[in-house]
Amino acid sequence: MSYLPNSPAARDIASVVHMQTNLRRHQEEGPLIMTRGSGCRVYDDTGRDYIDSVAGLWCAALGFASERLARVAYAQMRELGYYHIYRHRSNEPVIALAEKLLEIAPVPMARVLFQCSGSEANETAIKLAWYYWDAVGKPRRTRIISRHMAYHGNTCAAVSLSGKPDMHVGFGLPLAPFRYTEFPHYYRRHEPGETEEQFSARMAEALDALIQAEGPDSIAAFFAEPVMGAGGAIVPPRGYFEKIQAVLRKYDILFVADEVICGFARTGEMWGSQTYGLRPDMITSAKALSAAMQPISAVLVNDRIHDAMLVQSDRHGNFAHGFTYAGHPVAAAVALEVQRIYEEIDIVGRARRLGPLLQSTLGRLADHPLVGDVRGTGLILGIELMHDGSRRIPFDRALDVGNRVGSAARKHGLILRVVGDRLVFAPPLVIEEDDIGEIGARLARALDDVAADLAV
Ligand SMILES: Cc1ncc(COP(=O)(O)O)c(C=O)c1O
């Protein structure tokens, strides 16, 4: 594609590096430039509208523009546009936001730490796990376990925690302390005749075996997303977390729930931890915390962790951790207003009401010749494309079927997330019933196009 010199696309190609993008192809194809948003739709610079059925990066919970939040940011910038929270400093919005998070936490939590992104939240939680075991005299507990295909962020430790080899290769990662247990993708990975409960038991046995192999006294923490997002919107099979948590308790391993995607009603409860009965020691949260209108993340820690932090602070004179923009008053004020909006519109009730509609609307595509499986919970769902769904025979990778459906969907005005041969949906939580119908209709057209192309 050739662009006019000085057009925004040409200037983009000449100046911007795009993440998670084939950089060579970007030089040829150029960017899709979005100019504005309204509800769950975004508009490109030609005026075309798209329903973004993954809320950007699973985060724009209230849609893509907000006058009300703009006013809050404006007022806060005029009052106190920046101050830090190092060395005993504080500000009113950050205090109120921390209180709110402690009030709505799914299990009793003691304190909140703030950062600017999900990666930094997980990075902080990893450091706190190490800090905890050092405080209680077991500094050799340094290994951290997550799961193959988990995604926890992109800073050095957070991406090491992520079980996605494509994000390690070429960077000399992962870092040494990280280990990965089984990917709990029931549909793809269950044995013939194996029930979800049996599969979950097998996953828990594999975790137990990994811990035994590494040495239980070397393990600091286990991290998990309640529903795996970037791994393909993988809902845990029945009984999974109950069995996994029993193993963690057996070896006294800290449990960190990465609620960066699931937090704030995505799964039909305020937290994924409530949907799946998790009892974490720490919770990391971002994205819908501020409905993505400001970069802010939070780590909630329980008394056990906080008490150890106090011990360390006594010992070393200081909690030597932090970021310049942690507890930023503008980000905190916006996040606090987002929490008010969630209450006003009963975000959990909304997700409970609209979740089943999303599941049934897209569930109807289970019979499509390209589709092997559809499953999800609340307002998150994954569709697995399969050459032969009943016999679970995947498509030849070279056919790149997932990306073909993604491109066809875009032509029909639908943005979705493609993970290999999985199509992933996590629309803004303010999606309306009509838009859910429209997602189903546009997706059906895209699937038909690709099926015709493949002559399936
Ligand atoms: C579950 C999960 N954790 C952490 C992150 C990292 O968040 P961020 O991109 O804000 O650093 C993501 C991002 O998609 C995520 O999905």
Coordinates of C-alpha atoms and ligand atoms in Angstrom, one line a residue:
M1 CA 0.0 0.0 0.0
S2 CA 1.4 3.4 -0.8
Y3 CA 0.3 6.4 1.2
L4 CA 0.5 10.1 0.4
P5 CA 3.6 11.7 1.8
N6 CA 2.8 13.5 5.1
S7 CA -0.5 11.6 5.4
P8 CA -1.0 10.3 9.0
A9 CA -0.4 6.7 7.8
A10 CA 2.9 7.7 6.1
R11 CA 4.0 9.6 9.2
D12 CA 3.0 6.6 11.4
I13 CA 5.1 4.2 9.3
A14 CA 8.0 6.6 9.5
S15 CA 7.9 7.2 13.3
V16 CA 5.9 4.7 15.4
V17 CA 6.9 1.2 16.5
H18 CA 3.7 -0.9 17.0
M19 CA 3.6 -3.6 19.7
Q20 CA 2.5 -7.1 19.0
T21 CA 2.7 -6.2 15.3
N22 CA 4.7 -7.6 12.4
L23 CA 7.0 -4.7 11.9
R24 CA 7.9 -5.5 8.3
R25 CA 4.3 -5.9 7.3
H26 CA 3.4 -2.7 9.0
Q27 CA 5.8 -0.8 6.7
E28 CA 3.8 -2.1 3.8
E29 CA 0.3 -2.2 5.1
G30 CA 0.3 0.8 7.4
P31 CA -1.9 1.5 10.4
L32 CA -5.7 1.4 11.0
I33 CA -6.1 4.9 12.5
M34 CA -8.9 5.3 14.9
T35 CA -10.3 8.8 15.4
R36 CA -13.2 8.6 17.8
G37 CA -15.3 6.3 19.8
S38 CA -18.9 6.1 21.0
G39 CA -20.2 3.3 23.2
C40 CA -18.7 0.0 22.0
R41 CA -18.0 1.4 18.5
V42 CA -14.8 3.0 17.2
Y43 CA -14.5 5.0 14.0
D44 CA -11.5 5.0 11.7
D45 CA -10.2 8.0 9.7
T46 CA -12.4 7.2 6.7
G47 CA -15.5 7.3 9.0
R48 CA -16.1 3.5 9.0
D49 CA -17.5 2.2 12.3
Y50 CA -16.4 -1.0 14.0
I51 CA -17.9 -2.8 17.0
D52 CA -14.9 -3.6 19.1
S53 CA -15.9 -6.8 20.7
V54 CA -12.8 -7.1 22.9
A55 CA -13.1 -3.6 24.4
G56 CA -9.8 -2.6 22.9
L57 CA -7.4 -4.8 24.9
W58 CA -10.2 -6.1 27.3
C59 CA -10.2 -2.9 29.1
A60 CA -12.6 -0.2 27.8
A61 CA -15.4 -1.3 30.1
L62 CA -17.4 1.9 29.7
G63 CA -16.8 2.2 25.9
F64 CA -14.5 4.5 24.0
A65 CA -15.4 8.0 25.1
S66 CA -16.8 9.7 28.2
E67 CA -17.7 13.3 28.8
R68 CA -18.2 12.6 32.5
L69 CA -14.8 11.1 33.0
A70 CA -13.2 13.8 31.0
R71 CA -14.7 16.4 33.4
V72 CA -13.3 14.5 36.4
A73 CA -9.8 14.4 34.9
Y74 CA -10.0 18.1 34.0
A75 CA -11.2 19.1 37.5
Q76 CA -8.5 17.0 39.1
M77 CA -5.7 18.4 36.8
R78 CA -6.8 21.9 37.8
E79 CA -6.7 21.1 41.5
L80 CA -3.7 18.8 41.8
G81 CA -2.5 17.4 38.5
Y82 CA 0.3 15.4 40.0
Y83 CA 1.8 14.4 43.2
H84 CA 3.6 11.3 44.3
I85 CA 2.9 9.0 47.2
Y86 CA 6.6 8.3 48.2
R87 CA 7.8 9.2 51.7
H88 CA 4.5 9.5 53.4
R89 CA 2.9 11.8 50.8
S90 CA -0.7 11.1 49.8
N91 CA -3.7 12.6 48.1
E92 CA -7.4 12.3 48.6
P93 CA -8.4 10.4 45.4
V94 CA -5.8 7.7 46.0
I95 CA -7.0 7.3 49.6
A96 CA -10.6 7.0 48.5
L97 CA -9.8 4.6 45.7
A98 CA -7.8 2.3 48.1
E99 CA -10.7 2.3 50.5
K100 CA -13.1 1.4 47.8
L101 CA -11.0 -1.5 46.6
L102 CA -10.6 -2.8 50.1
E103 CA -14.4 -2.5 50.6
I104 CA -15.2 -4.5 47.4
A105 CA -12.3 -7.0 47.5
P106 CA -13.5 -10.6 47.1
V107 CA -11.6 -11.8 50.2
P108 CA -10.4 -9.7 53.2
M109 CA -7.5 -7.6 52.1
A110 CA -5.3 -5.3 54.2
R111 CA -3.7 -2.7 51.9
V112 CA -3.5 -1.5 48.2
L113 CA -0.4 -0.7 46.2
F114 CA -0.8 1.4 43.0
Q115 CA 1.1 1.3 39.7
C116 CA 0.3 2.3 36.1
S117 CA -0.2 -1.0 34.3
G118 CA -1.1 -4.7 34.7
S119 CA 2.5 -5.6 34.0
E120 CA 3.7 -3.4 36.8
A121 CA 1.1 -4.8 39.1
N122 CA 2.3 -8.4 38.5
E123 CA 5.9 -7.2 38.7
T124 CA 5.1 -5.8 42.1
A125 CA 3.3 -9.0 43.2
I126 CA 6.3 -11.1 42.2
K127 CA 8.6 -8.8 44.2
L128 CA 6.2 -9.0 47.2
A129 CA 6.2 -12.8 47.0
W130 CA 10.0 -12.8 47.3
Y131 CA 9.9 -10.1 49.9
Y132 CA 7.4 -12.1 51.9
W133 CA 9.5 -15.3 52.0
D134 CA 12.7 -13.3 52.9
A135 CA 10.8 -11.6 55.7
V136 CA 9.7 -15.0 57.2
G137 CA 13.2 -16.4 57.0
K138 CA 12.8 -18.6 53.9
P139 CA 14.7 -16.6 51.2
R140 CA 15.2 -19.8 49.1
R141 CA 11.6 -19.8 48.2
T142 CA 12.1 -18.0 44.9
R143 CA 10.5 -20.0 42.2
I144 CA 7.2 -18.8 40.8
I145 CA 4.8 -21.1 39.0
S146 CA 2.3 -20.0 36.4
R147 CA 0.7 -21.8 33.5
H148 CA 1.5 -22.5 29.9
M149 CA -0.3 -19.9 27.7
A150 CA -0.9 -17.6 30.7
Y151 CA -0.4 -13.9 30.1
H152 CA 0.6 -11.6 32.9
G153 CA 2.3 -8.7 31.1
N154 CA 5.4 -7.6 29.3
T155 CA 8.0 -6.2 31.7
C156 CA 10.9 -8.7 32.2
A157 CA 9.4 -10.6 35.2
A158 CA 5.8 -10.3 34.1
V159 CA 6.5 -11.7 30.7
S160 CA 8.6 -14.4 32.3
L161 CA 5.6 -15.2 34.4
S162 CA 3.6 -15.5 31.1
G163 CA 3.7 -18.9 29.6
K164 CA 3.8 -17.7 26.0
P165 CA 7.0 -18.7 24.3
D166 CA 6.4 -16.3 21.4
M167 CA 6.9 -13.5 23.9
H168 CA 10.2 -14.9 25.2
V169 CA 12.0 -15.8 22.0
G170 CA 14.6 -13.4 20.9
F171 CA 14.6 -11.5 24.2
G172 CA 16.7 -14.0 26.2
L173 CA 13.7 -14.7 28.4
P174 CA 12.2 -16.2 30.6
L175 CA 14.2 -15.3 33.7
A176 CA 15.4 -18.2 35.7
P177 CA 12.9 -18.5 38.6
F178 CA 9.8 -19.1 36.5
R179 CA 8.1 -22.5 35.9
Y180 CA 4.9 -23.4 34.1
T181 CA 2.3 -26.0 34.8
E182 CA -0.3 -27.4 32.5
F183 CA -2.6 -25.3 30.3
P184 CA -6.1 -26.1 31.5
H185 CA -7.8 -26.0 28.1
Y186 CA -10.4 -28.7 28.5
Y187 CA -11.8 -28.8 25.0
R188 CA -8.5 -29.1 23.3
R189 CA -6.6 -31.2 25.8
H190 CA -9.0 -33.7 27.5
E191 CA -8.6 -37.4 26.8
P192 CA -11.5 -39.2 25.1
G193 CA -14.2 -39.7 27.8
E194 CA -12.4 -37.6 30.4
T195 CA -14.9 -35.4 32.4
E196 CA -14.1 -31.8 33.3
E197 CA -13.6 -32.9 37.0
Q198 CA -11.2 -35.7 36.0
F199 CA -9.3 -33.3 33.7
S200 CA -9.1 -30.8 36.6
A201 CA -7.8 -33.5 38.9
R202 CA -5.1 -34.3 36.3
M203 CA -4.2 -30.6 36.1
A204 CA -3.8 -30.5 39.9
E205 CA -1.7 -33.7 39.9
A206 CA 0.6 -32.2 37.3
L207 CA 1.0 -29.1 39.5
D208 CA 1.7 -31.3 42.5
A209 CA 4.3 -33.2 40.5
L210 CA 6.0 -30.0 39.3
I211 CA 6.2 -28.7 42.9
Q212 CA 7.7 -32.1 44.0
A213 CA 10.2 -32.0 41.2
E214 CA 11.3 -28.5 42.0
G215 CA 11.2 -29.0 45.7
P216 CA 8.3 -27.5 47.7
D217 CA 10.7 -25.3 49.7
S218 CA 11.8 -23.6 46.6
I219 CA 8.4 -22.3 45.5
A220 CA 7.3 -18.8 46.4
A221 CA 4.0 -18.3 44.6
F222 CA 1.5 -19.5 42.0
F223 CA -0.1 -16.9 39.7
A224 CA -3.3 -17.5 37.7
E225 CA -5.9 -15.5 35.8
P226 CA -9.4 -16.8 36.8
V227 CA -10.3 -16.9 33.1
M228 CA -7.2 -17.0 30.9
G229 CA -7.5 -14.0 28.6
A230 CA -4.7 -13.8 26.0
G231 CA -4.4 -17.6 26.2
G232 CA -7.7 -17.6 24.3
A233 CA -10.5 -16.9 26.8
I234 CA -10.1 -20.2 28.5
V235 CA -12.6 -20.7 31.3
P236 CA -11.4 -23.1 34.0
P237 CA -12.9 -26.6 33.8
R238 CA -15.2 -27.7 36.6
G239 CA -13.5 -28.2 39.9
Y240 CA -10.2 -26.8 38.7
F241 CA -9.4 -24.0 41.2
E242 CA -10.7 -26.0 44.1
K243 CA -8.2 -28.8 43.3
I244 CA -5.4 -26.4 42.5
Q245 CA -5.9 -24.4 45.7
A246 CA -5.8 -27.6 47.7
V247 CA -2.3 -28.3 46.3
L248 CA -1.1 -24.8 47.0
R249 CA -2.4 -25.1 50.6
K250 CA -0.6 -28.4 51.0
Y251 CA 2.8 -26.8 50.3
D252 CA 2.0 -23.3 51.8
I253 CA 2.5 -21.6 48.4
L254 CA 1.3 -18.0 48.0
F255 CA -1.6 -17.6 45.5
V256 CA -1.8 -14.5 43.4
A257 CA -5.0 -14.0 41.3
D258 CA -4.4 -11.9 38.2
E259 CA -7.7 -10.1 37.9
V260 CA -6.4 -7.7 35.3
I261 CA -9.0 -8.9 32.8
C262 CA -11.6 -10.6 35.1
G263 CA -11.9 -7.8 37.7
F264 CA -15.0 -5.6 37.7
A265 CA -17.8 -7.8 36.5
R266 CA -16.2 -9.4 33.4
T267 CA -17.2 -12.9 34.6
G268 CA -20.6 -11.9 36.0
E269 CA -19.4 -11.3 39.5
M270 CA -17.4 -8.3 40.6
W271 CA -14.2 -10.5 40.6
G272 CA -13.3 -13.7 38.8
S273 CA -12.2 -14.9 42.3
Q274 CA -15.9 -14.8 43.3
T275 CA -17.0 -16.7 40.2
Y276 CA -14.5 -19.5 40.9
G277 CA -14.1 -19.5 44.7
L278 CA -10.5 -18.2 44.8
R279 CA -8.9 -17.2 48.0
P280 CA -5.8 -15.4 46.9
D281 CA -3.1 -13.7 49.1
M282 CA -2.7 -11.0 46.5
I283 CA -4.9 -9.7 43.7
T284 CA -3.6 -7.7 40.7
S285 CA -6.0 -5.5 38.9
A286 CA -5.9 -2.9 36.1
K287 CA -7.8 -2.3 32.8
A288 CA -11.5 -2.0 34.0
L289 CA -10.3 -0.5 37.3
S290 CA -10.3 2.8 35.4
A291 CA -12.3 1.6 32.4
A292 CA -9.0 2.1 30.6
M293 CA -9.5 5.9 30.6
Q294 CA -6.3 6.3 32.7
P295 CA -3.3 4.1 33.1
I296 CA -3.6 2.7 36.7
S297 CA -3.3 -0.6 38.3
A298 CA -3.6 -2.0 41.9
V299 CA -2.2 -4.8 43.9
L300 CA -4.3 -5.8 46.9
V301 CA -2.4 -7.7 49.6
N302 CA -3.8 -9.6 52.6
D303 CA -2.6 -9.3 56.2
R304 CA -0.1 -12.1 55.8
I305 CA 1.7 -10.2 53.1
H306 CA 1.3 -6.8 54.7
D307 CA 2.6 -8.0 58.1
A308 CA 5.7 -9.3 56.3
M309 CA 6.1 -5.9 54.6
L310 CA 6.1 -4.2 58.0
V311 CA 8.8 -6.6 59.2
Q312 CA 10.9 -5.8 56.2
S313 CA 10.3 -2.1 56.6
D314 CA 11.5 -2.3 60.3
R315 CA 14.5 -4.3 59.2
H316 CA 15.6 -2.2 56.3
G317 CA 14.2 1.2 57.3
N318 CA 12.1 1.6 54.2
F319 CA 9.8 -0.2 51.8
A320 CA 12.2 0.3 48.9
H321 CA 9.8 0.0 45.9
G322 CA 7.8 2.4 43.8
F323 CA 7.0 4.2 40.6
T324 CA 6.9 8.0 39.9
Y325 CA 3.3 7.8 38.8
A326 CA 2.0 5.3 41.4
G327 CA -1.1 6.8 43.0
H328 CA -1.3 9.5 40.4
P329 CA -4.2 11.8 41.6
V330 CA -5.7 12.2 38.1
A331 CA -5.7 8.4 37.4
A332 CA -7.1 7.7 40.8
A333 CA -9.8 10.3 40.5
V334 CA -10.9 8.8 37.2
A335 CA -10.8 5.3 38.6
L336 CA -12.9 6.4 41.5
E337 CA -15.5 7.9 39.3
V338 CA -15.5 4.7 37.2
Q339 CA -16.3 2.8 40.4
R340 CA -19.2 5.2 41.1
I341 CA -20.5 4.7 37.5
Y342 CA -20.3 0.9 38.0
E343 CA -22.5 1.2 41.1
E344 CA -25.0 3.5 39.4
I345 CA -25.4 1.2 36.4
D346 CA -25.2 -2.0 38.5
I347 CA -22.3 -3.3 36.5
V348 CA -22.5 -6.8 38.0
G349 CA -26.2 -7.0 37.4
R350 CA -25.7 -5.8 33.8
A351 CA -23.0 -8.5 33.2
R352 CA -25.3 -11.1 34.7
R353 CA -28.1 -10.1 32.5
L354 CA -26.2 -9.6 29.2
G355 CA -23.6 -12.4 29.7
P356 CA -26.1 -15.2 29.0
L357 CA -27.3 -13.2 25.9
L358 CA -23.7 -13.0 24.6
Q359 CA -23.1 -16.7 25.4
S360 CA -26.4 -17.8 23.6
T361 CA -26.0 -15.5 20.6
L362 CA -22.5 -16.7 19.8
G363 CA -23.3 -20.2 21.1
R364 CA -25.6 -20.5 18.1
L365 CA -22.5 -20.4 15.9
A366 CA -21.4 -23.7 17.5
D367 CA -23.0 -25.5 14.5
H368 CA -21.1 -23.5 11.9
P369 CA -18.8 -25.8 9.9
L370 CA -15.7 -23.9 11.0
V371 CA -16.5 -23.9 14.7
G372 CA -15.5 -26.7 17.1
D373 CA -16.4 -25.2 20.5
V374 CA -17.9 -22.1 22.0
R375 CA -17.6 -21.5 25.7
G376 CA -17.3 -18.7 28.2
T377 CA -18.8 -17.0 31.2
G378 CA -20.3 -13.7 31.8
L379 CA -19.1 -11.2 29.2
I380 CA -16.0 -13.2 28.1
L381 CA -16.1 -16.0 25.6
G382 CA -13.9 -18.0 23.2
I383 CA -14.7 -19.8 20.0
E384 CA -12.4 -22.5 18.8
L385 CA -12.2 -23.0 15.1
M386 CA -11.7 -26.6 14.1
H387 CA -11.4 -28.5 10.9
D388 CA -13.5 -31.3 12.5
G389 CA -15.1 -30.2 15.7
S390 CA -16.6 -33.5 16.9
R391 CA -13.3 -35.3 16.4
R392 CA -11.2 -32.3 17.5
I393 CA -9.1 -32.2 14.4
P394 CA -7.5 -28.7 14.1
F395 CA -7.0 -26.8 10.9
D396 CA -3.6 -27.0 9.2
R397 CA -1.7 -24.1 10.8
A398 CA -0.6 -22.9 7.4
L399 CA -4.2 -22.0 6.5
D400 CA -4.1 -19.4 9.2
V401 CA -7.8 -19.7 9.7
G402 CA -8.0 -17.6 12.8
N403 CA -6.4 -14.6 11.2
R404 CA -8.5 -15.0 8.1
V405 CA -11.7 -14.9 10.2
G406 CA -10.3 -11.8 12.0
S407 CA -9.7 -10.0 8.7
A408 CA -13.0 -11.0 7.3
A409 CA -14.7 -9.8 10.5
R410 CA -12.9 -6.4 10.1
K411 CA -14.3 -6.1 6.6
H412 CA -17.8 -6.6 8.2
G413 CA -17.1 -3.9 10.8
L414 CA -16.3 -6.2 13.7
I415 CA -13.0 -6.2 15.7
L416 CA -12.3 -9.4 17.6
R417 CA -9.2 -10.9 19.1
V418 CA -7.5 -13.9 17.4
V419 CA -5.4 -16.3 19.4
G420 CA -4.2 -19.0 17.0
D421 CA -7.4 -20.6 15.9
R422 CA -9.4 -19.1 18.8
L423 CA -11.6 -16.1 18.4
V424 CA -12.0 -14.2 21.6
F425 CA -14.8 -11.8 22.8
A426 CA -14.8 -9.5 25.8
P427 CA -16.9 -6.5 24.8
P428 CA -17.3 -3.3 26.7
L429 CA -19.5 -4.0 29.8
V430 CA -21.9 -1.2 28.6
I431 CA -22.7 -3.2 25.4
E432 CA -26.4 -3.1 24.6
E433 CA -28.5 -6.1 23.5
D434 CA -28.7 -4.9 19.9
D435 CA -24.9 -4.7 19.7
I436 CA -24.6 -8.3 20.9
G437 CA -27.0 -9.3 18.1
E438 CA -24.9 -7.3 15.7
I439 CA -21.7 -9.0 16.8
G440 CA -23.3 -12.4 16.1
A441 CA -24.5 -11.3 12.7
R442 CA -21.2 -9.8 11.6
L443 CA -19.3 -12.7 12.9
A444 CA -21.6 -15.2 11.1
R445 CA -20.9 -13.3 7.8
A446 CA -17.1 -13.4 8.4
L447 CA -17.2 -17.2 9.2
D448 CA -19.3 -17.8 6.0
D449 CA -16.8 -15.8 3.9
V450 CA -13.9 -17.9 5.2
A451 CA -15.8 -21.1 4.9
A452 CA -16.6 -20.3 1.2
D453 CA -12.9 -19.5 0.7
L454 CA -11.8 -22.8 2.2
A455 CA -14.6 -24.5 0.4
V456 CA -15.7 -26.2 3.7
Ligands
LIG1 C1 -4.3 -11.1 32.6 C2 -3.4 -9.9 32.3 N1 -2.5 -9.6 33.2 C3 -1.6 -8.6 32.9 C4 -1.7 -7.9 31.7 C5 -0.7 -6.8 31.5 O1 -1.3 -5.5 31.5 P1 -0.7 -4.2 30.9 O2 -0.7 -4.4 29.4 O3 -1.5 -3.1 31.4 O4 0.7 -4.2 31.4 C6 -2.6 -8.2 30.8 C7 -2.8 -7.5 29.5 O5 -3.5 -7.8 28.6 C8 -3.5 -9.3 31.1 O6 -4.4 -9.7 30.2

